[in-house]
PDB file of C-alpha atoms and ligand atoms in Angstrom:
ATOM      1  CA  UNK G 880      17.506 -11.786 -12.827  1.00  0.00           C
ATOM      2  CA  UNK G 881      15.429  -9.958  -9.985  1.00  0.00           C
ATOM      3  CA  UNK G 882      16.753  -6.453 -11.580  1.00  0.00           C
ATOM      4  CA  UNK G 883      15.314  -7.304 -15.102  1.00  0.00           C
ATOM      5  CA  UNK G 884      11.918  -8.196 -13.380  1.00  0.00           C
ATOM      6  CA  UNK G 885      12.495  -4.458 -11.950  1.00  0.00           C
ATOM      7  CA  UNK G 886      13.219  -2.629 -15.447  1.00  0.00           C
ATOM      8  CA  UNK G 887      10.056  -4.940 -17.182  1.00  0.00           C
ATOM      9  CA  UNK G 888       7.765  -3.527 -14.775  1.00  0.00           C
ATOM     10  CA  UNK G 889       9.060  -0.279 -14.865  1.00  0.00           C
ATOM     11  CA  UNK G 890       8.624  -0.658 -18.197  1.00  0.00           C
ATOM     12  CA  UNK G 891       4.956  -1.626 -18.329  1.00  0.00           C
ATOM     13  CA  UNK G 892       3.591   1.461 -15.761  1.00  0.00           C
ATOM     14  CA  UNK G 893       5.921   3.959 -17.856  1.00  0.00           C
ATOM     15  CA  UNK G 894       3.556   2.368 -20.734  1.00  0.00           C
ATOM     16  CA  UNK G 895       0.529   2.244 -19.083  1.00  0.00           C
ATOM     17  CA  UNK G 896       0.917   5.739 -17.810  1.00  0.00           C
ATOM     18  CA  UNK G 897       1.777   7.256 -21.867  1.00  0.00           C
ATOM     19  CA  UNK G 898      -1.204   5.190 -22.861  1.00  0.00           C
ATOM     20  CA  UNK G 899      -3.044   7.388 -20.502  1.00  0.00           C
ATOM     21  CA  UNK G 900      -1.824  10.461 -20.838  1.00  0.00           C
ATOM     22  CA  UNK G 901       0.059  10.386 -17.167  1.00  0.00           C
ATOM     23  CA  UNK G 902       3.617  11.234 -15.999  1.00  0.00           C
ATOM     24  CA  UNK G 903       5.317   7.978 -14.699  1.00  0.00           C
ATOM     25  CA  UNK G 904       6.398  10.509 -12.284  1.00  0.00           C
ATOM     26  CA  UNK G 905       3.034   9.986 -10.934  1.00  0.00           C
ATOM     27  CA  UNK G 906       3.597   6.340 -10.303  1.00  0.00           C
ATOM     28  CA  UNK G 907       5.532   5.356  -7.269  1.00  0.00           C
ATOM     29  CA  UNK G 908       6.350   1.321  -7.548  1.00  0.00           C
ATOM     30  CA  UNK G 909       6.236  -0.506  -3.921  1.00  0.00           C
ATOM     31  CA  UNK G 910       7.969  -3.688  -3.784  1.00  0.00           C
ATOM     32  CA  UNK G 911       6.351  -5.817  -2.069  1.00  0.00           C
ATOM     33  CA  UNK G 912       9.102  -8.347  -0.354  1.00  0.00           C
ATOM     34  CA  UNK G 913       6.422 -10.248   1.870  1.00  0.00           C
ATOM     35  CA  UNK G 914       8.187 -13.467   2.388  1.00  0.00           C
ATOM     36  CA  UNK G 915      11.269 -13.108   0.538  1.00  0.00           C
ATOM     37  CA  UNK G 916      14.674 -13.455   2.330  1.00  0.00           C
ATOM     38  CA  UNK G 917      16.595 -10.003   3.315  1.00  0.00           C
ATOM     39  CA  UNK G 918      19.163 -11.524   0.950  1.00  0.00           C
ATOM     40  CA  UNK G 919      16.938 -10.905  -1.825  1.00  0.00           C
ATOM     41  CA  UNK G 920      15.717  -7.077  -0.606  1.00  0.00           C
ATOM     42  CA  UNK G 921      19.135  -6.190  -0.017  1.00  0.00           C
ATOM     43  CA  UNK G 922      20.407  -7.352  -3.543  1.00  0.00           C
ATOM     44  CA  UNK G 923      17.096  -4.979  -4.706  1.00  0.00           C
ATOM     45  CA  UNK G 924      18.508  -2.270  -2.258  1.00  0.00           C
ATOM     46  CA  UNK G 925      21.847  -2.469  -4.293  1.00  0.00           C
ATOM     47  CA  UNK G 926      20.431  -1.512  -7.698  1.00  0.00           C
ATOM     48  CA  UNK G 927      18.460   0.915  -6.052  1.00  0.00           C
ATOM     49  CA  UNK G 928      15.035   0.191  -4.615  1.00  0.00           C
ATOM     50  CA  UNK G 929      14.684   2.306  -1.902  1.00  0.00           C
ATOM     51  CA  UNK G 930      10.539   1.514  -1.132  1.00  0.00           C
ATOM     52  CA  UNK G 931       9.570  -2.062   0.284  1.00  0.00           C
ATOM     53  CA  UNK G 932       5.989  -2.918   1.334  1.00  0.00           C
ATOM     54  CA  UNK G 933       5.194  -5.617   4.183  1.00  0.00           C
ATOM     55  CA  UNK G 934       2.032  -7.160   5.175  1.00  0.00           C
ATOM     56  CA  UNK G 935       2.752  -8.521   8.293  1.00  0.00           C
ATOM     57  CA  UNK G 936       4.593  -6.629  11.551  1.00  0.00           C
ATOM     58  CA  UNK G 937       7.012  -9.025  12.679  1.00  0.00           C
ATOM     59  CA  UNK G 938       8.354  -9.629   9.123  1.00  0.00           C
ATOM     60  CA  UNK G 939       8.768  -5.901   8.679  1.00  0.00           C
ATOM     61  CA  UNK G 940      10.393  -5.082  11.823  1.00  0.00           C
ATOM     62  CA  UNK G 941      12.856  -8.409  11.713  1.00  0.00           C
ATOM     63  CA  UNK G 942      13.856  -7.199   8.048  1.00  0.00           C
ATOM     64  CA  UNK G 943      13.956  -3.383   9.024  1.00  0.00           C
ATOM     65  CA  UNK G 944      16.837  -4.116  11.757  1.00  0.00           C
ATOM     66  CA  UNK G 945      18.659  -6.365   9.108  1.00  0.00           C
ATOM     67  CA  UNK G 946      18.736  -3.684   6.296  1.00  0.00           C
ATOM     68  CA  UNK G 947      19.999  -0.009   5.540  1.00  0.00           C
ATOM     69  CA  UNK G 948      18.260   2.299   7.297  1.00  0.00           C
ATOM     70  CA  UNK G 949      17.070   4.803   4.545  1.00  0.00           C
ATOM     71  CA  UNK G 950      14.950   2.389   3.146  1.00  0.00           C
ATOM     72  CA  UNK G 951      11.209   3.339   3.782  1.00  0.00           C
ATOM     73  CA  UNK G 952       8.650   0.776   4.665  1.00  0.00           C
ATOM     74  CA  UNK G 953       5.303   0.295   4.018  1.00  0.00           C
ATOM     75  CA  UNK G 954       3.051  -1.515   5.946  1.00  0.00           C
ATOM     76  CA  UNK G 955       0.391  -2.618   3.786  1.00  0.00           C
ATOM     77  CA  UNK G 956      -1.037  -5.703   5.313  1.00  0.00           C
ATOM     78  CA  UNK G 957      -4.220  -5.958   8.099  1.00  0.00           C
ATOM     79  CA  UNK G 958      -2.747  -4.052  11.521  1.00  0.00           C
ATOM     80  CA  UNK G 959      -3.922  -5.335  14.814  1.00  0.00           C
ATOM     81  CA  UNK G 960      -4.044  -2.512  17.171  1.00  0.00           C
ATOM     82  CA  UNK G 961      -2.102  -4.160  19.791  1.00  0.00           C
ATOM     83  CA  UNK G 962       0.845  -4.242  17.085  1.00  0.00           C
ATOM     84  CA  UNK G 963       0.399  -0.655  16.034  1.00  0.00           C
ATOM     85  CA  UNK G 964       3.423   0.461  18.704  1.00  0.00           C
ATOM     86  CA  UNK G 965       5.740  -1.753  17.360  1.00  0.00           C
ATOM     87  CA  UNK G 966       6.027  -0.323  13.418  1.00  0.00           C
ATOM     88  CA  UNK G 967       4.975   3.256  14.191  1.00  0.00           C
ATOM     89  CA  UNK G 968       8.201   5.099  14.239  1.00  0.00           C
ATOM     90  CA  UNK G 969       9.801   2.463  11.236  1.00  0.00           C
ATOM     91  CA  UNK G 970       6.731   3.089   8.282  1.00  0.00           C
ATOM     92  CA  UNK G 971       6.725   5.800   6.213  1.00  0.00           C
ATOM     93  CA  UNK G 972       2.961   4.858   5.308  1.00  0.00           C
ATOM     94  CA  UNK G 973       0.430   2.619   6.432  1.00  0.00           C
ATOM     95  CA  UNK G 974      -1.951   1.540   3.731  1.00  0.00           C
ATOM     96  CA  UNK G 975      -4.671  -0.171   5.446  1.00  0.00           C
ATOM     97  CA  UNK G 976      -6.748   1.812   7.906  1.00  0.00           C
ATOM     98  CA  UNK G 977     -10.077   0.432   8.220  1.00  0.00           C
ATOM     99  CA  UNK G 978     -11.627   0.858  11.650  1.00  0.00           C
ATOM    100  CA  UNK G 979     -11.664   4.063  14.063  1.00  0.00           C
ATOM    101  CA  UNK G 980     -10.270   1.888  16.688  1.00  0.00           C
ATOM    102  CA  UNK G 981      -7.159   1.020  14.778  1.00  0.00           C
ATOM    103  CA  UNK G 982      -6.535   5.013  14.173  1.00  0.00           C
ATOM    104  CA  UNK G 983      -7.402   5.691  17.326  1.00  0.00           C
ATOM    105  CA  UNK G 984      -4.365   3.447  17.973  1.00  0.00           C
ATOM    106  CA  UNK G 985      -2.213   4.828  15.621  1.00  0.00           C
ATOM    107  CA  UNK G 986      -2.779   8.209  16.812  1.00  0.00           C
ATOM    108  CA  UNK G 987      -1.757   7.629  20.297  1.00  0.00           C
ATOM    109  CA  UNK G 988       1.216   5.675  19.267  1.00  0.00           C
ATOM    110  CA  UNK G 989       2.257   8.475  16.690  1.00  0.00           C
ATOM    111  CA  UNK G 990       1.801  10.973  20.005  1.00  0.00           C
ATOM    112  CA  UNK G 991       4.037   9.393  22.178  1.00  0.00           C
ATOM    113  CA  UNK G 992       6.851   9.669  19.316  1.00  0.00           C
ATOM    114  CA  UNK G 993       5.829  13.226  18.662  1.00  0.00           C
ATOM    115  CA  UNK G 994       5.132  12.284  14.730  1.00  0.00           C
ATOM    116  CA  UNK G 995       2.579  12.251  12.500  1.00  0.00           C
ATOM    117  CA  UNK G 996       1.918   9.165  11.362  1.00  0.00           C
ATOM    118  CA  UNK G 997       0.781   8.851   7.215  1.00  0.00           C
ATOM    119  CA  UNK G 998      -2.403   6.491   7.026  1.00  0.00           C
ATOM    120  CA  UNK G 999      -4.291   5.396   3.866  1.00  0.00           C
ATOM    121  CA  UNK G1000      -7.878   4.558   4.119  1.00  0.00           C
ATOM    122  CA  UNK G1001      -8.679   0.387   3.140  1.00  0.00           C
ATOM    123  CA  UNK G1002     -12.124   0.504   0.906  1.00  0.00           C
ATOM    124  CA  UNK G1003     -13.404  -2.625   0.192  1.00  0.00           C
ATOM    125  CA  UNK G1004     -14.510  -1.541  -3.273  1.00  0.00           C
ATOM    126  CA  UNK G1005     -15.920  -4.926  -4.725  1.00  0.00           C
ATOM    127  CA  UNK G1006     -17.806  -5.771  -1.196  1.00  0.00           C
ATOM    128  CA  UNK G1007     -15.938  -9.111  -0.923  1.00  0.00           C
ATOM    129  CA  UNK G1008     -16.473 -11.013   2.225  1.00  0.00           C
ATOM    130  CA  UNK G1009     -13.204 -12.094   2.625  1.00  0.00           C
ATOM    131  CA  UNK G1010     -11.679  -8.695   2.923  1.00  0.00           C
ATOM    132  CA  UNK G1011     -10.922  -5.714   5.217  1.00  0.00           C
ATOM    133  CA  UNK G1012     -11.632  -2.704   4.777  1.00  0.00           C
ATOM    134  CA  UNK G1013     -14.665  -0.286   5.204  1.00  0.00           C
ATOM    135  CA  UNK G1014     -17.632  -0.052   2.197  1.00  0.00           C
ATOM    136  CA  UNK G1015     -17.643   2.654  -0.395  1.00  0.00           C
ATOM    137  CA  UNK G1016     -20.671   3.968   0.972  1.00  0.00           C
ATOM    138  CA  UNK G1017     -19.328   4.723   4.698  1.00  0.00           C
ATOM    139  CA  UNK G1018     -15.809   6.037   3.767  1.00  0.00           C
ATOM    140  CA  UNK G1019     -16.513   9.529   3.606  1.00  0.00           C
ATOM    141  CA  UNK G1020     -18.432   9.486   6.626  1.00  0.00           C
ATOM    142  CA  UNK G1021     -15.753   6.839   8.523  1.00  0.00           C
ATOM    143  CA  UNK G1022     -12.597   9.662   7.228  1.00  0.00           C
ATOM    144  CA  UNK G1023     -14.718  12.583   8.686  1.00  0.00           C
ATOM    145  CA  UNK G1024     -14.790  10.389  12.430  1.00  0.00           C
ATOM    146  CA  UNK G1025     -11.115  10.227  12.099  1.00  0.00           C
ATOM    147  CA  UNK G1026     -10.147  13.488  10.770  1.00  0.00           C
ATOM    148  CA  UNK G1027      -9.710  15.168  14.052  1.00  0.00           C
ATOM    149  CA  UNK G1028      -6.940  12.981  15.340  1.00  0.00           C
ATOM    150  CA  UNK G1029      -3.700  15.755  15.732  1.00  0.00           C
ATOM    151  CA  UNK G1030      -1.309  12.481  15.021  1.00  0.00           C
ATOM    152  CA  UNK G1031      -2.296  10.902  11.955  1.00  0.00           C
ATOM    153  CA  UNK G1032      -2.724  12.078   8.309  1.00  0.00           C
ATOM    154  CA  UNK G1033      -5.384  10.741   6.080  1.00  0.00           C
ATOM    155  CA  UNK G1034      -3.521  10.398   2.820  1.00  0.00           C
ATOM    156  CA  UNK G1035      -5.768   9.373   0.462  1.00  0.00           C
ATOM    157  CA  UNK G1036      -7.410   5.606  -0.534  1.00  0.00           C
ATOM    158  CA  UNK G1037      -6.306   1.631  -0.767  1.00  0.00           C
ATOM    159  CA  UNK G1038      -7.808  -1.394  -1.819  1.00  0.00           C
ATOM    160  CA  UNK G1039      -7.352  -4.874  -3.013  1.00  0.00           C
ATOM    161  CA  UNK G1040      -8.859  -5.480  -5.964  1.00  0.00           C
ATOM    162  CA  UNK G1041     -10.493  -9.206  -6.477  1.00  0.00           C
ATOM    163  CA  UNK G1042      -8.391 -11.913  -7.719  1.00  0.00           C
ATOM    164  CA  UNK G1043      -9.182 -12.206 -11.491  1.00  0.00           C
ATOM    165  CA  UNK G1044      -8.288 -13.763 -14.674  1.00  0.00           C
ATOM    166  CA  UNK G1045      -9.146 -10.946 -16.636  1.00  0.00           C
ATOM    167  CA  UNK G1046      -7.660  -7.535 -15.371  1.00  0.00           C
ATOM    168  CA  UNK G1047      -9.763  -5.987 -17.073  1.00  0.00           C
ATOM    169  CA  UNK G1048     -12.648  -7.202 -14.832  1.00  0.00           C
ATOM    170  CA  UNK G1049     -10.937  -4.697 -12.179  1.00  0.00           C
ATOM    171  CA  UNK G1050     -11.155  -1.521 -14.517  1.00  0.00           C
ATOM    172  CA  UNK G1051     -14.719  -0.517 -12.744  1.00  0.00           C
ATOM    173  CA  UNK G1052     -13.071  -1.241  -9.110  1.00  0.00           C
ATOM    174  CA  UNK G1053     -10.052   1.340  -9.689  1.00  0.00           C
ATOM    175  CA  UNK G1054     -12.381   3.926 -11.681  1.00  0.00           C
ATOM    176  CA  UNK G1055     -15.411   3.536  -8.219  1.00  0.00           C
ATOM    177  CA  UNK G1056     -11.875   4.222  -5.869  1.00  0.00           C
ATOM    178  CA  UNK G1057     -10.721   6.907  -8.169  1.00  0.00           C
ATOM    179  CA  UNK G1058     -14.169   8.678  -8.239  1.00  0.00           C
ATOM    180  CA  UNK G1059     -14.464   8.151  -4.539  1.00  0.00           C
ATOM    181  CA  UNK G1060     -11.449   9.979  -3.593  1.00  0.00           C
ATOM    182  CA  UNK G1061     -12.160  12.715  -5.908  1.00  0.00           C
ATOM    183  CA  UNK G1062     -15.436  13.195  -4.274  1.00  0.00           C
ATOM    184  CA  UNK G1063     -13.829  12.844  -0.988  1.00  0.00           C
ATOM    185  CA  UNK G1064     -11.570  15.522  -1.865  1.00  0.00           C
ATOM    186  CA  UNK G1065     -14.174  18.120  -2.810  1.00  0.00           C
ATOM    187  CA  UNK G1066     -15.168  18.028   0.667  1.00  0.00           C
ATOM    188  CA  UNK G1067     -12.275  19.431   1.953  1.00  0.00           C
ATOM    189  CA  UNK G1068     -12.092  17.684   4.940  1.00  0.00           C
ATOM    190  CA  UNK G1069      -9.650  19.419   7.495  1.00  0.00           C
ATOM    191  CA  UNK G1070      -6.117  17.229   7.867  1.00  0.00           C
ATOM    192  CA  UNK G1071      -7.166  14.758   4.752  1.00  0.00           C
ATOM    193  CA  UNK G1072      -5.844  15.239   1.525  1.00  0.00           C
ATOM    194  CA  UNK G1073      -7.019  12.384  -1.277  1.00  0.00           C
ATOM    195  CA  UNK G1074      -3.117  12.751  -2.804  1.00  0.00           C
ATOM    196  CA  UNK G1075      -2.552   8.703  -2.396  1.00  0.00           C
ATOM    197  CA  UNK G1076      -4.297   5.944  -4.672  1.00  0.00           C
ATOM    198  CA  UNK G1077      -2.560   2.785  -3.520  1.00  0.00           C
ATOM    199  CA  UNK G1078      -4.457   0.349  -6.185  1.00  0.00           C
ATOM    200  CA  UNK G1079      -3.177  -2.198  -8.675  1.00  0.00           C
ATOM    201  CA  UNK G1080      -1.207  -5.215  -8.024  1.00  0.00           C
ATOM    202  CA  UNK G1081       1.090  -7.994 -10.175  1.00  0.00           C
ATOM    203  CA  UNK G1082      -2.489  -9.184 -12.151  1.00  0.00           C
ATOM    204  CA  UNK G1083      -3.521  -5.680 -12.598  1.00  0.00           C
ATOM    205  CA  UNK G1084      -1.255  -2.478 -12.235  1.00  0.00           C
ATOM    206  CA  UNK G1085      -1.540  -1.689 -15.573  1.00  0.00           C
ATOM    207  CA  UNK G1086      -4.741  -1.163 -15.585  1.00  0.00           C
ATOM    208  CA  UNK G1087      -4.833   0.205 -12.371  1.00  0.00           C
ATOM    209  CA  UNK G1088      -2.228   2.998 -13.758  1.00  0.00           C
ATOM    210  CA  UNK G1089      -4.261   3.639 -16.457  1.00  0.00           C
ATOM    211  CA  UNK G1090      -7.544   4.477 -14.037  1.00  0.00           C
ATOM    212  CA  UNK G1091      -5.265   7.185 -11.649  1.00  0.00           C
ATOM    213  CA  UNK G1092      -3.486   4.803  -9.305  1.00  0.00           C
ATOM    214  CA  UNK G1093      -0.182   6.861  -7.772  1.00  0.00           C
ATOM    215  CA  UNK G1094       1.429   3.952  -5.569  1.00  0.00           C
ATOM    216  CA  UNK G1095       1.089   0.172  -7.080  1.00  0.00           C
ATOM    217  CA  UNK G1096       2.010  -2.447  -4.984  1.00  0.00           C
ATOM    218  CA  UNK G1097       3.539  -5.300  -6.687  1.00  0.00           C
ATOM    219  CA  UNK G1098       5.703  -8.694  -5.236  1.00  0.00           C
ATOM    220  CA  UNK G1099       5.449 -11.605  -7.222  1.00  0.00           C
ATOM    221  CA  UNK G1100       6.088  -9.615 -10.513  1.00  0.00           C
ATOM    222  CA  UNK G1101       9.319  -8.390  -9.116  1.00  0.00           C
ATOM    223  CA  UNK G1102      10.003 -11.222  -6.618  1.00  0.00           C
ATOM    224  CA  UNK G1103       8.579 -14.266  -8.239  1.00  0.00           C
ATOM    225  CA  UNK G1104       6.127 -16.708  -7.102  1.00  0.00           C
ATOM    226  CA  UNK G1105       5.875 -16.779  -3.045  1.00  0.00           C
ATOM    227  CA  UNK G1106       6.823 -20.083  -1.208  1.00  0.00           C
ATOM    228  CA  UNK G1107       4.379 -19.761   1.872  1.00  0.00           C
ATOM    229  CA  UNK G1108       6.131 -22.577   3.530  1.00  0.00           C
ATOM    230  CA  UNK G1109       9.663 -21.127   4.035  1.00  0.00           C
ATOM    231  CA  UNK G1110       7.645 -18.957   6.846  1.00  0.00           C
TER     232      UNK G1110
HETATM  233  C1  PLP J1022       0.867  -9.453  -1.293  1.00  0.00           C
HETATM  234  C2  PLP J1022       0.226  -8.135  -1.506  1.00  0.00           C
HETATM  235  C3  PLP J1022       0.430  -7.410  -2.705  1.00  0.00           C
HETATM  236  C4  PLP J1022       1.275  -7.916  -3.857  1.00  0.00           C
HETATM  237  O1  PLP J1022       0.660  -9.005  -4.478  1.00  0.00           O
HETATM  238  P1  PLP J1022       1.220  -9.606  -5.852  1.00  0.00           P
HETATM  239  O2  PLP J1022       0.023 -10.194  -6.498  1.00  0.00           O
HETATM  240  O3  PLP J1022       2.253 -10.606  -5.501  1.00  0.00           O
HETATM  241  O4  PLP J1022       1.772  -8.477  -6.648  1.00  0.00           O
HETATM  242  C5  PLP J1022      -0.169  -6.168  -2.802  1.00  0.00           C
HETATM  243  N1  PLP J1022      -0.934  -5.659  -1.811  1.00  0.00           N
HETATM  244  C6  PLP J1022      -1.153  -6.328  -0.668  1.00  0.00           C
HETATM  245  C7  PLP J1022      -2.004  -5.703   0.378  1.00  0.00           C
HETATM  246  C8  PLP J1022      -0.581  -7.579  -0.483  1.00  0.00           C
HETATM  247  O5  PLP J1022      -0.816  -8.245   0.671  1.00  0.00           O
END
């Protein structure tokens, strides 16, 4: 049952987070419905989840029109900048920031609405090839280029751990992403606050909880397996 999958990890962040000495409070779950049929979000809807994450803009805007409308989306997927003006005024955060052209984008869109549009910065904290998302080393300086756009808020830090056996193997990722938003923090960068650490996902939000994550992003733990070929 897709609301048992719910309570179990529920369950395992409220233990990770008493293991650590945290407030589940702390700890907001996204459920990350990339690929799943609105039939299934709205039978999550029903028992209450009331937070969805997307990775891809036409999915979330097809589902947003078919579902209740206090549900609040996350985009957490690559953004193309052409695509920006399309989820702006439907995402309550977008978790994956990683060029000054994209919130350049953003910002303007975010104008035209007259809102202020939530951002998380992507860091690439393992220096994978394959992914987005800017190096440890540059975020600081990339967050200070962006600070001065009126539209958007810098929230805090993302990022996509590697795919591992062993979550454990991920500890030193989410403690280098925890460190660098504390540092980022003491710099007191006008219009940024480090308040968001999106990290941990089905393989490893445990021990991302444990390490400081506040948002953990999880789908096929609450969804099941995905079938990439119904899309
Ligand atoms: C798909 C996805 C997730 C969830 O992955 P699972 O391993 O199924 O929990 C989390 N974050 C991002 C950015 C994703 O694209």
């Amino acid at each position: 049952m897709l609301q048992d999958n719910f309570r179990e990890v529920e369950q395992r962040i409220e233990a990770a987070c008493r293991r650590s000495g945290r407030d589940p409070k702390e700890v907001t779950l996204i459920a990350v419905s990339k690929t799943k049929p609105v039939e299934m979000l709205q039978e999550a809807y029903d028992f209450g989840t009331r937070i969805f994450g997307e990775n891809k803009v036409q999915e979330l805007t097809e589902k947003y029109d078919q579902l209740p409308k206090d549900i609040h989306w996350h985009l957490i997927g690559h953004l193309q900048r052409n695509k920006v003006k399309y989820i702006i005024d439907k995402v309550d955060l977008i978790h994956s920031v990683d060029s000054v052209r994209l919130a350049e984008a953003i910002d303007k869109e975010a104008q035209k609405h007259g809102i202020t549009a939530n951002i998380l910065i992507e860091v690439n904290v393992a220096g994978e090839e394959s992914k987005f998302g800017i190096s440890p080393e540059e975020t600081e300086s990339f967050i200070e280029k962006i600070a001065g756009f009126s539209h958007i808020k810098v929230c805090g830090l993302m990022t996509i751990a590697p795919f591992v056996e062993n979550p454990e193997e991920n500890r030193p990722y989410f403690q280098r992403l925890r460190k660098l938003s504390v540092d980022i923090a003491a710099k007191k960068v006008n219009n940024v606050t480090m308040s968001i650490l999106s990290m941990g996902m089905t393989n490893d939000f445990e021990v991302a909880v444990e390490e400081g994550a506040t948002m953990v992003r999880v789908g096929t733990g609450l969804f099941g397996v995905r079938d990439y070929a119904r899309i």
